[in-house]
XYZ file of C-alpha atoms in Angstrom:
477
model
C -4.362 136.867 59.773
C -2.921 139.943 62.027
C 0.088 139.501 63.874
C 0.137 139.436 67.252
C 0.870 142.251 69.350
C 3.280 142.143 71.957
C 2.458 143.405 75.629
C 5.970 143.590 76.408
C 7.377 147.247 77.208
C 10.019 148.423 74.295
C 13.342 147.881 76.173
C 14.898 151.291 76.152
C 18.011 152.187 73.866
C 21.461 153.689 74.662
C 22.589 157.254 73.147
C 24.083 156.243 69.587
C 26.751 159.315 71.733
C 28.061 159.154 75.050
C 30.854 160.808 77.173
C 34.374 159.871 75.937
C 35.847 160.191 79.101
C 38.055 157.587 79.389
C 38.247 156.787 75.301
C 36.399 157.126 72.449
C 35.290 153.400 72.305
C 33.993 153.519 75.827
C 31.232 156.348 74.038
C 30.019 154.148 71.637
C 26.778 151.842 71.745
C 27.465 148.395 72.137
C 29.833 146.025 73.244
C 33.762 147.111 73.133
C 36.597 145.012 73.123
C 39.731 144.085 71.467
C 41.498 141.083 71.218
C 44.793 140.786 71.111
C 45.817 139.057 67.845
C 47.171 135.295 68.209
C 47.016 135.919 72.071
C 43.935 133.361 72.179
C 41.349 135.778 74.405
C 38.149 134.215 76.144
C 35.262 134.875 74.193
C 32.853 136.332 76.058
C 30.067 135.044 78.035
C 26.822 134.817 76.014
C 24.844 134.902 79.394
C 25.124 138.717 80.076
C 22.071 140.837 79.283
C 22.926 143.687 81.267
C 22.133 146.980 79.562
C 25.548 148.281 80.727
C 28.483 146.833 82.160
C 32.355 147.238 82.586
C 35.265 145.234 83.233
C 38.517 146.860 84.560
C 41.798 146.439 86.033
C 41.690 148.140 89.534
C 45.329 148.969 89.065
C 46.259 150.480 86.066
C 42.873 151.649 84.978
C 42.703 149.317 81.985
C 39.341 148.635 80.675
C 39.580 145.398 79.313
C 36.030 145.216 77.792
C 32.240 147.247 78.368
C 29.426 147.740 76.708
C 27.277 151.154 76.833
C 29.802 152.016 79.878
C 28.780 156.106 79.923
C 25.264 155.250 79.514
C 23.182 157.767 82.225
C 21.064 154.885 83.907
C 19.077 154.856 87.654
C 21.880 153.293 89.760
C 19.710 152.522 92.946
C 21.775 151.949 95.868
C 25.173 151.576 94.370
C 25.781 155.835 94.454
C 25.927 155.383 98.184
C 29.698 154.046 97.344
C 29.545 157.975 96.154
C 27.736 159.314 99.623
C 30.531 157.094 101.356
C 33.201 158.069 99.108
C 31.919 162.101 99.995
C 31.078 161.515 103.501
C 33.737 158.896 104.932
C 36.367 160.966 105.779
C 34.691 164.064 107.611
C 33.238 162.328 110.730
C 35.087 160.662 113.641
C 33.452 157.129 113.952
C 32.998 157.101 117.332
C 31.237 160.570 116.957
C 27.571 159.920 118.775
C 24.576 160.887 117.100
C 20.881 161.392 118.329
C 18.357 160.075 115.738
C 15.336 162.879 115.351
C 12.127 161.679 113.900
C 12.868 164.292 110.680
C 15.416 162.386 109.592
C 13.333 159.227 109.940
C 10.373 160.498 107.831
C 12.992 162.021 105.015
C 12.841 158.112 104.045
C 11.345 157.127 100.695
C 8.285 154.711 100.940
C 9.383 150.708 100.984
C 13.065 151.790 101.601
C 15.401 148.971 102.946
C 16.058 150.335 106.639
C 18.805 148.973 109.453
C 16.224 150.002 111.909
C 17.162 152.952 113.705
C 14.812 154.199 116.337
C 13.610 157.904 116.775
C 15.578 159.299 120.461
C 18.162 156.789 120.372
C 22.045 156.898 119.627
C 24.071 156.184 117.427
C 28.238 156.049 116.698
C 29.048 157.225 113.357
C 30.523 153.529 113.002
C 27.395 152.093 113.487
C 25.752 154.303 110.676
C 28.045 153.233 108.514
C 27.633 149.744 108.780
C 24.002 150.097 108.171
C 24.792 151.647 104.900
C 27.240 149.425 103.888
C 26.094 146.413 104.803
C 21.858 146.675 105.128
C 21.987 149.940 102.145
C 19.658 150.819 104.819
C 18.279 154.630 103.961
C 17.595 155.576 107.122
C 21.387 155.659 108.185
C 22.012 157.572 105.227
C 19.314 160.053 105.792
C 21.095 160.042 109.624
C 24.958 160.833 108.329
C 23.434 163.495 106.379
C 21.716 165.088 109.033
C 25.052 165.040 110.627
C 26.613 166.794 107.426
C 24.023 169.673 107.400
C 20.931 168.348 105.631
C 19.964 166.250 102.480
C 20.349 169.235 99.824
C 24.274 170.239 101.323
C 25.010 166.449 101.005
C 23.872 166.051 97.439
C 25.300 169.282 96.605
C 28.824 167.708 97.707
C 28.201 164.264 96.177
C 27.865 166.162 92.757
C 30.706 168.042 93.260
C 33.045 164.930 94.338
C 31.473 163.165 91.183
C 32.662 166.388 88.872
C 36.753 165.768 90.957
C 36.572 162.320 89.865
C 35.610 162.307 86.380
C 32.199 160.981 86.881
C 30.598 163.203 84.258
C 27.823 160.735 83.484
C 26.421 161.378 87.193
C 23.674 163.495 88.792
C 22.707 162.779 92.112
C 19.194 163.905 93.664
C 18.587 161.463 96.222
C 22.283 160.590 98.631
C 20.659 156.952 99.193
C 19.452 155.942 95.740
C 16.101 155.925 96.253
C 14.053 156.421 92.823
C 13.882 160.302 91.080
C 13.846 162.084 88.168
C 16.751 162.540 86.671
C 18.767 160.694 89.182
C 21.324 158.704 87.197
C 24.807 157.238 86.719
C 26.542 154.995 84.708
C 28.769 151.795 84.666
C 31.850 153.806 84.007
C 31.100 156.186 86.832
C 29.915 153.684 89.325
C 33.334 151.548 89.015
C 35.392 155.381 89.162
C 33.437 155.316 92.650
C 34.652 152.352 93.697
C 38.210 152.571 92.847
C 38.236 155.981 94.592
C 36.518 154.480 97.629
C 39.049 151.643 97.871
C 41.778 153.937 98.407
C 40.496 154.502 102.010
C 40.907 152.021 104.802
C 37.325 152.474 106.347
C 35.706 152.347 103.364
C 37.439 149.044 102.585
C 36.804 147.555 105.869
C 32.949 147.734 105.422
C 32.426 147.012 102.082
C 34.448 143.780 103.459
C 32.381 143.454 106.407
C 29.854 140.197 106.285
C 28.273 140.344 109.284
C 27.971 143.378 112.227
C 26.449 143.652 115.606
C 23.676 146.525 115.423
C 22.222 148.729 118.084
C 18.978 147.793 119.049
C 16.242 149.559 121.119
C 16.269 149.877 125.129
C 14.586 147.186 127.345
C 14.134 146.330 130.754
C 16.090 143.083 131.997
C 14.918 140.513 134.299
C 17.301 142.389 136.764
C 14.983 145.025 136.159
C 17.461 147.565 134.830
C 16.799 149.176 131.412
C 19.578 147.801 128.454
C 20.357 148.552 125.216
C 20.128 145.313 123.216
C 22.013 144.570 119.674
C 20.697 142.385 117.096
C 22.886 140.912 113.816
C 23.294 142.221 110.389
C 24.545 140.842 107.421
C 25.881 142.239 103.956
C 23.444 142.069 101.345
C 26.136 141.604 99.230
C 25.262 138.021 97.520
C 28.836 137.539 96.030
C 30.261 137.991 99.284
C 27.952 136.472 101.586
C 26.503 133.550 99.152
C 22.943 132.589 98.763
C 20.755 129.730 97.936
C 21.875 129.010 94.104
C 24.971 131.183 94.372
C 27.895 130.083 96.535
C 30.354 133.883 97.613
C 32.930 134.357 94.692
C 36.500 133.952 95.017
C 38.370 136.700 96.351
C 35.894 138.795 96.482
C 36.154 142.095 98.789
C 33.169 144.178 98.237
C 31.389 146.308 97.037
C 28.012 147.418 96.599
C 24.813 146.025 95.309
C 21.605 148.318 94.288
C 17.888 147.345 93.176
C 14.674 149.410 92.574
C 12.070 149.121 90.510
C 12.867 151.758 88.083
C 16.807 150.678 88.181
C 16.633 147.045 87.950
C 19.501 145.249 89.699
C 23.270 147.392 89.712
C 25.953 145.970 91.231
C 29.897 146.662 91.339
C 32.302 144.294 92.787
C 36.152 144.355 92.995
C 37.971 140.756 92.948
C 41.781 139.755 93.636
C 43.028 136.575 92.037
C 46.629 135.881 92.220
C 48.330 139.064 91.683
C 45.605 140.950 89.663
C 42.420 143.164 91.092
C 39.269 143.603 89.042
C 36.386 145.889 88.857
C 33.036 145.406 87.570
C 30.091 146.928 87.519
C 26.874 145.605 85.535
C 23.266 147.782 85.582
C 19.582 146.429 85.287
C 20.438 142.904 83.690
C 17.115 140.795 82.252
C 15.740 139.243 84.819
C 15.942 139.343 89.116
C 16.956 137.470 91.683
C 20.134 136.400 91.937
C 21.259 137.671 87.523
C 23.267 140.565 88.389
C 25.243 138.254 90.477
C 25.752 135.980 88.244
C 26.543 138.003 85.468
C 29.116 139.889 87.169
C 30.468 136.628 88.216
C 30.688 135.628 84.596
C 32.582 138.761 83.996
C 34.849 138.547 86.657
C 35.562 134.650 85.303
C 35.985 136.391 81.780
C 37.892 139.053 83.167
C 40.916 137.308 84.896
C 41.288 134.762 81.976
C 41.208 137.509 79.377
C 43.974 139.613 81.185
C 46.763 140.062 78.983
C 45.264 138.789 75.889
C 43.188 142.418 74.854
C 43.879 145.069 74.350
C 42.618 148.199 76.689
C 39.332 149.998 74.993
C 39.542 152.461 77.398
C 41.196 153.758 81.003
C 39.651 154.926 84.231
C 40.418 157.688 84.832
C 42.318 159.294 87.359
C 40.800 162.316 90.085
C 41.933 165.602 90.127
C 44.963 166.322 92.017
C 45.361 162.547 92.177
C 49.470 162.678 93.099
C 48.819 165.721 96.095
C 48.058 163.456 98.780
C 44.990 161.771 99.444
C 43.255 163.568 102.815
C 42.168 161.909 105.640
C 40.950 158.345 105.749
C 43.623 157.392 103.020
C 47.051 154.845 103.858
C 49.112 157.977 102.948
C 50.997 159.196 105.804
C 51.509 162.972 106.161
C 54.365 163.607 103.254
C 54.353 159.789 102.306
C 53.882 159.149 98.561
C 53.852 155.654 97.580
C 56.739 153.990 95.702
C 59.601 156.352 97.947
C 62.743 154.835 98.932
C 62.316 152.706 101.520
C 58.349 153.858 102.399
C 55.926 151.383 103.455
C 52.241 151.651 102.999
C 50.583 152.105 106.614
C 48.280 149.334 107.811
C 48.550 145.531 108.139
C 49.851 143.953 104.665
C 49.809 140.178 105.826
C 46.939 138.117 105.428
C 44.655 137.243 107.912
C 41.975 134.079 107.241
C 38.462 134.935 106.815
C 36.871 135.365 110.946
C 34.242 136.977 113.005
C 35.268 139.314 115.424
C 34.601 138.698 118.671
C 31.035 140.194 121.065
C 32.872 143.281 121.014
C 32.118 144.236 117.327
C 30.903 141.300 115.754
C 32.385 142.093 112.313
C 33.376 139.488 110.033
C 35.741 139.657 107.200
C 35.179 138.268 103.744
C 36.357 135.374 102.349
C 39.942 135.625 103.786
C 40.872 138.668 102.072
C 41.320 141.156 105.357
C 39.930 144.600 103.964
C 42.845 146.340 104.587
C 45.073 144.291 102.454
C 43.717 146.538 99.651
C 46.461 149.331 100.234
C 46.633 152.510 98.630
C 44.840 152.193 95.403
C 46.204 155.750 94.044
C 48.673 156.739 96.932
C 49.928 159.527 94.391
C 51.306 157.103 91.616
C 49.658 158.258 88.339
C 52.650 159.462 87.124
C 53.981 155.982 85.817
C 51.194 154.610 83.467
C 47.979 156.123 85.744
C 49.301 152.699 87.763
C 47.722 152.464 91.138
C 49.177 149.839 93.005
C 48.194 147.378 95.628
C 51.319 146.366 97.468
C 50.162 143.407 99.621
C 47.725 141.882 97.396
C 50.436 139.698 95.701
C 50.342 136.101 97.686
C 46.982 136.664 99.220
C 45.564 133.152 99.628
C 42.987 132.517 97.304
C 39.639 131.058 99.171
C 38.151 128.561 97.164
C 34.505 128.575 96.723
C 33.946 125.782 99.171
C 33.493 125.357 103.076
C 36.068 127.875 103.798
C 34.004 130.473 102.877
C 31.103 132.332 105.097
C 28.292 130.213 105.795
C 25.738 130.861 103.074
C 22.165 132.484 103.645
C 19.303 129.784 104.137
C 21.715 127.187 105.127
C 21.400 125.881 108.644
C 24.466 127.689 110.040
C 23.158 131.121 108.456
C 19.106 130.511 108.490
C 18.787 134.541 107.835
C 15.791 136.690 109.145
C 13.059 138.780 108.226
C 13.532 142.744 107.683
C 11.076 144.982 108.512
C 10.700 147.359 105.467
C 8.483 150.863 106.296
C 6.094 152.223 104.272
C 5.137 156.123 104.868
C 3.400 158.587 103.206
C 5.524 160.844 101.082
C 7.139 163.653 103.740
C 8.807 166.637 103.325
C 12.346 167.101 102.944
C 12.895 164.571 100.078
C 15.157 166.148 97.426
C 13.539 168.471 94.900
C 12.572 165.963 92.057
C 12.557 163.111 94.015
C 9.644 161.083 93.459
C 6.386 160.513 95.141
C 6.281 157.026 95.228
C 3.274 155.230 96.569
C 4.120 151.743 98.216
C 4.808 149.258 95.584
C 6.795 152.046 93.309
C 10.010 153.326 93.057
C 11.131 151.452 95.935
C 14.832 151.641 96.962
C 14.904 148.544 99.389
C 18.151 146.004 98.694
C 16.853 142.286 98.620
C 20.680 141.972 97.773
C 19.272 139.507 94.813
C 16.828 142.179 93.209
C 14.419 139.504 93.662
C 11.287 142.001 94.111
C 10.159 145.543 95.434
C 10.824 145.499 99.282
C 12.082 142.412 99.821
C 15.437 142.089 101.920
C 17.585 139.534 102.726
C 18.413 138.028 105.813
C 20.293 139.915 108.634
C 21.795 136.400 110.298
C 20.222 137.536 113.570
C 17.324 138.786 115.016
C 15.146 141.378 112.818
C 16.103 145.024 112.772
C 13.085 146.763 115.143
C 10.847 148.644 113.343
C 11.167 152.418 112.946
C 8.614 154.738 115.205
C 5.551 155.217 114.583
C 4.909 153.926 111.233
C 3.093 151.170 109.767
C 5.221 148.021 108.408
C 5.290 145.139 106.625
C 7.558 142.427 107.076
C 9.232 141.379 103.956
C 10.141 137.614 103.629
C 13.810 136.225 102.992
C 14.642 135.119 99.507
């Protein structure tokens, strides 16, 4: 009698060598981590069965644990935390830009989209909250138009990646979206989002729940023509909860990913008490809501295990990391943190978790007021690589209860269909970017990875449709 022969694809295997950037032991196959002897460290979960993943302290750079961390994998939407990172700090936010219908068709096919519409305007604020909290492409595709073009844009994100240490990283597409040779790792992904947390606007959206959006121009009853504005919510499951998956505690951001060639990716920075965590885990077995969960499970491991191993590894820190940070940073002009007597700029006192009012409609996560998270590397890598976070110490800690935002598919947060765009492939995609046919390759953010194309609920009324293409309405998880 034969044996049977499995239809199952060969899952794929990491480099028996990586990068050593950051330690030896973070270049090595496998699962890394030390225990510190008689110190009585967590074992860790046995539910993880992500192909790469990391665990870090935000502050000192500590990696506490990882396994295949420099492994070159698709990262799907998470590298925008590398567009934002790039692009953040050059452009006013209430800068106004005109949306063209080139920059519309530069989309991949079965993209998630915020729903801008061709001849409209938009703030630069606006754009960014459709990245940050739809992933939607076609504000991406918009804030590089504004930066001179899709090939300038990824030029720059590769060269910010080669600053920060991100060796592991080569960017094609600036939103993600499916192509060859497009990767990152775990390691590089979680350098992103340390070096994004340093700056206060970057922090405020990946914090943001929910958003008033632009919508398209109608005529009232009064007769007069009016723009109208429709919700949006984070697709951020840890933040905003889901059915099955309530938002984890102290959480405060930061980017989730899924395509078909990519899987799930998702990094998420945590406070708990007096200690801030990173992690970042990449195409885990299974969809829906596993990424989540398993970087939940790390997180849990993560703030019990602190102080009980020892470090495998460091983050590493930019170049020129003690010269001042630029603009968008809590560094005053000449103000290094730790001086005499210096305070970091921006509100340090905690604020409990709210939506703002008509006027902006943004709503903070889970108590923990973005800008609480001061000054990640405000030029103090001199003592132990430290980056500290003065005003994170005494944060109230939301529980995982009512306090929290109300969770999608419950009655106070029923959620909404998004309408995902399919076109034929266009010119202007980046040079190896795939031709993806509908169904392939997709970059769209169901914020649970729960299929090709299907995105979560915006709270509010459905994003309009782009111009002149076909779509199909993809249903809530």
């Amino acid at each position: 009698m034969s044996d049977a022969v499995s239809d199952k694809p060969r899952e794929p295997s990491p480099p028996s060598r990586m990068s050593a950037v950051g330690g030896e032991r973070l270049g090595l196959p496998g699962v890394q981590i030390e225990p510190r002897a008689g110190a009585g460290a967590p074992e860790l979960p046995d539910s993880i069965t992500s192909r790469a993943w990391i665990v870090a302290d935000a502050e000192t750079g500590d990696v506490l644990a990882a396994k295949n961390a420099h492994w070159p994998l698709a990262p799907a939407s998470t590298i925008k935390m590398l567009f934002a990172d790039t692009l953040l700090p050059k452009f006013d936010k209430d800068r106004v830009h005109r949306v063209s219908r080139e920059e519309l068709l530069r989309v991949g096919p079965g993209s998630s989209m915020v729903g801008l519409k061709e001849g409209l305007t938009y703030t630069v604020d606006d754009l960014w909250k459709g990245v940050f909290l739809r992933s939607g492409n076609d504000a991406v595709h918009a804030l590089a138009e504004l930066n001179g073009g899709v090939d300038k844009t990824v030029r720059e994100m590769n060269e910010h990646a080669g600053r920060l240490g991100a060796t592991d990283t080569r960017v094609v597409s600036p939103d993600g979206y499916d192509a060859e040779g497009h990767v990152s790792s775990a390691y590089d992904l979680t350098l992103f989002a340390r070096s994004g947390m340093q700056k206060p606007d970057f922090r405020e959206y990946a914090a943001t729940v929910r958003a008033r959006f632009p919508g398209d121009v109608e005529k009232g009853k009064d007769g007069k023509r009016k723009r109208g504005t429709f919700e949006i919510q984070n697709t951020n499951r840890l933040l905003t909860g889901a059915p099955g998956l309530e938002p984890y505690e102290g959480i405060a951001g930061v980017k989730n990913g899924y395509t078909t060639n990519a899987g799930s990716t998702f990094t998420g920075v945590a406070q708990r008490g007096d200690r801030v965590l990173l992690v970042t885990a990449m195409h885990p077995e299974g969809g829906g809501l596993s990424v989540y969960k398993e970087t939940a499970a790390l997180l849990d491991w993560g703030f019990e295990a602190a102080g009980k191993t020892e470090p495998v590894g460091e983050l590493v820190p930019p170049e020129g990391a003690g010269n001042g940070l630029g603009k968008n940073t809590d560094d005053r002009p000449g103000n290094q943190a730790g001086g005499a007597g210096e305070q970091p700029a921006g509100p340090t006192t905690p604020t409990a978790s709210r939506t703002h009012g008509a006027s902006d409609g943004a709503g903070t996560a889970l108590m923990i007021v973005a800008s609480l998270l001061v000054a990640l590397g405000a030029g103090a890598y001199g003592v132990h690589r430290r980056w500290p976070l003065p005003g994170m110490a005494g944060t109230p800690r939301p529980g995982r209860g009512p306090q929290g935002p109300a969770v999608l598919g419950s009655p106070e947060n029923p959620g909404a269909l998004e309408r995902i765009v399919t076109r034929p492939p266009a010119p202007g995609r980046p040079e190896g970017a795939a031709s993806a046919s509908p169904g392939a390759g997709k970059a769209s953010e169901s914020g649970d990875g729960g299929g090709d194309g299907k995105a979560a609920g915006s709270g509010g009324t459905a994003p309009p449709e782009p111009p002149a293409s076909p779509a199909k309405d993809a249903g809530t998880p």
